[in-house]
Amino acid sequence: MLTAFARAFKTPDLRKKLFFTLGIIVLYRLGAHIPVPGVSYENVQTCVDQASKGNNSLFGLVNMFSGGALLQITIFALGIMPYITASIILQLLTVVIPRLEALKKEGQSGQAKITQYTRYLTVALAILQGTGLVATARSGALFSGCPVADQIVPNQSMFTTVVMVITMTAGTAAVMWLGELITDRGIGNGMSILMFISIAASFPGAIWAIKTSGKLADGWIEFATVILIGFVMVGLVVFVEQAQRRIPVQYAKRMIGRRSYGGTSTYIPLKVNQAGVIPVIFASSLLYIPALIVQFSNSTAGWATWIQDHFVKGDHPYYIATYFLLIVFFAFFYVAISFNPEEVADNMKKYGGFIPGIRAGRPTAEYLSYVLNRITWPGSLYLGLIALVPTMALAGFGGANQNFPFGGTSILIIVGVGLETVKQIESQLQQRNYEGFLR
């Protein structure tokens, strides 16, 4: 693998792409440490240090996707999250709105139009989320319990607030632009690479925090246990992410003039985890809403206390059961809207393809739907178990489940993006008759 890595840098055009990608990553991480104008940097650091010792789980997901920039209130505080949300919304609306569905079928021109809509929606969501973040920081609710939480934004004039929102929105637009530059001129999918970097940036600090807070042999036993769990989980995720059910497809031979077409054999790859990490993000976002309502309402009513006790800390059985069931539900939901067995069966029939032993048309669609449901069950259960690892694995380490680095969304994204990026580099190496990374 090291030899293949060295050959990648010896190839001029591939080396240029790799260095360009690394340069964009450096710019992205630099922007994640530049504070927004109007923010007291000293007070922010005081509150961040205090929050890191506790269990501030409310903004944990969004802060993870921003690489820790959210709680630092930097120019890239919103990170890639508005773009992810906009992409998911457009993907769901494509099924509902006929106009978007028609654009999707138009090919490259239609996809360019959908990308443009995604950009507009990203900016709108960035304005909305930026306004909410500034309002939360001004009220002191961003760091509950911090003595200087209400002094994070010393000047609370309307001009300062507008400047902060505009700066964060511009930062989100810059992140989106940097991601598209990586996609066009670098290696891999730009947005996925930036998401990978954001999550990976918090790994060293999170692992070392487990060591410093451990009690067995100065924390080394907890440290070694977490590293071991991490290796096991990476192996499990790689195994399941690569697993697929290959449905054989045979194309009949057709004579057009004097030439014969078809007669080939191929397969339809149905992945065990067809939905990817989307169900985990959906479930996390949905469970994030009740905690957010309680935090902003500051109510002492019975319903607010019940939500605070059962759904905010993240380790209550009600929360765990709801989170698991939501992930399973969204896994089936997303697979249902992203893979249409009837459309696949019609396309196969149109080009003379058939599954051996299955009649073309409706029986093929029913068979594909049956197989998809069968393999989605283990995929959804796997997603639910992976997402609950932070809660279960650290139950004996003081319950600091949000500090566990090898769990849930983070490990799924890091392994998935890593595999796809390595495959892209490998494909470019193999074009030049070099051995790739994967054996």
CSV table of C-alpha atoms in Angstrom, one decimal, residues 1 4-9 11 14-15 17-18 21 186-188 193 417-432 434-438:
chain,number,residue,atom,x,y,z
A,1,MET,CA,0.0,0.0,0.0
A,4,ALA,CA,1.1,2.5,-4.3
A,5,PHE,CA,0.9,5.7,-2.2
A,6,ALA,CA,4.4,6.7,-3.4
A,7,ARG,CA,3.5,5.9,-7.0
A,8,ALA,CA,0.4,8.1,-6.7
A,9,PHE,CA,2.7,11.1,-5.9
A,11,THR,CA,2.3,10.5,-11.3
A,14,LEU,CA,-2.5,12.6,-9.9
A,15,ARG,CA,0.1,14.4,-7.7
A,17,LYS,CA,-4.9,16.6,-7.9
A,18,LEU,CA,-3.7,15.4,-4.5
A,21,THR,CA,-7.1,18.7,-2.5
A,186,GLY,CA,-9.2,17.3,-7.0
A,187,ILE,CA,-9.7,13.7,-5.8
A,188,GLY,CA,-13.0,12.3,-4.6
A,193,ILE,CA,-14.0,15.0,1.8
A,417,VAL,CA,-15.7,8.4,2.4
A,418,GLY,CA,-12.3,6.8,2.9
A,419,LEU,CA,-13.3,3.7,0.9
A,420,GLU,CA,-14.7,5.8,-2.0
A,421,THR,CA,-11.6,8.1,-2.1
A,422,VAL,CA,-9.2,5.2,-2.1
A,423,LYS,CA,-11.2,3.5,-4.9
A,424,GLN,CA,-10.9,6.7,-7.1
A,425,ILE,CA,-7.2,6.9,-6.5
A,426,GLU,CA,-6.9,3.2,-7.3
A,427,SER,CA,-8.8,3.5,-10.5
A,428,GLN,CA,-6.5,6.3,-11.7
A,429,LEU,CA,-3.4,4.2,-10.8
A,430,GLN,CA,-4.7,1.1,-12.6
A,431,GLN,CA,-5.2,3.2,-15.8
A,432,ARG,CA,-1.4,3.5,-15.8
A,434,TYR,CA,0.1,0.3,-11.4
A,435,GLU,CA,-1.1,-1.8,-8.6
A,436,GLY,CA,-3.8,-0.1,-6.5
A,437,PHE,CA,-4.3,0.2,-2.8
A,438,LEU,CA,-6.8,-2.6,-2.5
